[in-house]
Amino acid sequence: MKKTLFITLPLLLLTLAAIGQRAELHLVNNSARNLAIKIMQKNGLAADTLYSNLSILPNGRATEYFARTGYYYLKIEASLQGKESVYSKGNPFQVYVGTDGYSVLTITYSITENNVPNVLDGKRISKSEFERN
């Protein structure tokens, strides 16, 4: 009985540890703009779905957690009073959550302000495309 308990307990603890793992996505806003971020989950041939909405203040940070492996991308609205909002869509990224570990990702958003906003990464999208999902 004791031997069974010593074998079962470590297996149970390992299983509970694996179940509790969550991947992390750290988002950093290196701009003077407020960011409205939609984290979109890719669903293969099916329509992509909204995973989460976040707001990040200028020069702020946020963290999102994921319980499952998958592919995601960001839709971002960067707004600044008195200036036109900038909309962008990021490239897909993979989030991994498994018994052997999990992803810890950081995405930094930067924008250079001049007469024409210059988003350093991502594809420009329209307001209507941002608002979908």
C-alpha positions as MATLAB code, in Angstrom:
seq = 'MKKTLFITLPLLLLTLAAIGQRAELHLVNNSARNLAIKIMQKNGLAADTLYSNLSILPNGRATEYFARTGYYYLKIEASLQGKESVYSKGNPFQVYVGTDGYSVLTITYSITENNVPNVLDGKRISKSEFERN';
ca = [
       0.000    0.000    0.000;
       2.785    2.434    0.913;
       4.622    1.729   -2.342;
       1.472    2.432   -4.371;
       0.942    5.695   -2.508;
       4.532    6.827   -3.180;
       4.138    6.117   -6.905;
       0.631    7.552   -7.246;
       1.272   10.802   -5.371;
       4.140   12.037   -7.604;
       2.129   11.150  -10.732;
      -0.849   13.056   -9.384;
       1.303   16.097   -8.595;
       2.849   16.046  -12.087;
      -0.591   15.831  -13.667;
      -1.904   18.731  -11.593;
       1.159   20.815  -12.475;
       0.652   20.141  -16.190;
      -3.030   21.050  -16.017;
      -2.253   24.324  -14.259;
       0.300   25.554  -16.806;
      -0.593   28.622  -18.803;
       1.269   30.296  -21.614;
       1.940   34.015  -21.274;
       1.732   36.816  -23.822;
       3.272   40.068  -22.608;
       2.215   43.133  -24.595;
       4.269   46.321  -24.388;
       3.020   49.658  -25.728;
       6.021   51.846  -26.624;
       3.876   54.625  -28.053;
       1.940   57.710  -26.991;
      -1.279   56.095  -28.210;
      -3.980   54.135  -26.403;
      -4.178   50.605  -27.755;
      -7.373   48.601  -28.163;
      -6.191   45.050  -28.847;
      -8.204   42.096  -30.052;
      -6.462   38.748  -29.666;
      -7.856   36.579  -32.445;
      -7.662   32.777  -32.458;
      -7.116   31.057  -35.797;
      -9.444   28.118  -36.372;
      -8.096   26.468  -39.519;
     -10.734   26.568  -42.239;
     -13.413   27.912  -39.878;
     -13.773   31.623  -39.170;
     -11.283   33.106  -36.716;
     -12.736   33.904  -33.301;
     -12.176   36.612  -30.738;
     -10.115   35.220  -27.849;
      -9.773   38.368  -25.748;
     -10.031   42.177  -25.702;
      -7.375   44.288  -23.989;
      -6.730   48.001  -23.551;
      -3.245   49.333  -22.924;
      -2.480   52.915  -21.936;
       0.381   54.829  -23.586;
       3.747   53.342  -22.586;
       1.881   50.657  -20.644;
       1.926   46.872  -20.443;
      -0.567   44.012  -20.266;
      -0.403   40.226  -19.982;
      -2.773   37.618  -21.394;
      -2.743   33.943  -20.388;
      -3.555   30.910  -22.537;
      -4.547   27.440  -21.347;
      -4.333   25.724  -24.757;
      -1.934   25.478  -27.667;
      -3.034   27.365  -30.761;
      -2.330   30.040  -33.339;
      -3.321   33.626  -32.652;
      -2.843   37.112  -34.083;
      -3.509   40.671  -32.934;
      -5.798   43.335  -34.339;
      -4.844   46.730  -32.968;
      -6.473   50.152  -32.920;
      -3.968   52.822  -31.857;
      -5.724   56.067  -30.956;
      -4.466   59.486  -29.933;
      -6.677   62.512  -29.342;
      -6.460   64.926  -32.267;
      -4.947   62.319  -34.607;
      -6.419   59.700  -36.895;
      -6.575   56.205  -35.425;
      -4.222   53.620  -36.897;
      -5.474   50.065  -37.431;
      -3.164   47.083  -37.930;
      -3.232   43.304  -38.039;
      -0.226   41.312  -36.859;
       1.211   38.096  -38.211;
       0.040   34.815  -36.629;
       2.065   33.453  -33.714;
       1.967   30.083  -31.990;
       1.208   29.620  -28.315;
       2.262   26.289  -26.797;
       1.005   24.729  -23.567;
       2.167   21.179  -22.825;
       3.390   18.852  -20.130;
       6.979   19.775  -21.049;
       6.518   23.547  -20.833;
       4.693   26.548  -22.214;
       5.269   29.673  -24.289;
       6.278   33.002  -22.804;
       5.998   35.592  -25.571;
       6.522   39.356  -25.699;
       5.152   41.614  -28.423;
       6.162   45.271  -28.410;
       4.074   47.853  -30.276;
       5.837   50.999  -31.479;
       4.660   53.806  -33.711;
       6.596   56.805  -34.993;
       4.522   60.000  -34.998;
       4.937   62.397  -37.907;
       2.591   63.644  -40.623;
       1.856   60.050  -41.635;
       1.845   57.449  -38.835;
       4.368   54.669  -39.455;
       3.506   51.338  -37.899;
       6.767   49.402  -37.584;
       5.223   45.922  -37.773;
       1.988   44.484  -39.033;
      -0.318   45.111  -41.945;
      -2.531   48.215  -42.037;
      -6.224   47.355  -41.951;
      -9.438   49.371  -42.096;
     -11.586   50.301  -39.123;
     -14.331   47.952  -40.358;
     -11.896   45.017  -40.496;
     -10.745   45.817  -36.955;
     -14.343   45.898  -35.718;
     -15.184   42.484  -37.187;
     -15.280   39.821  -34.402;
];
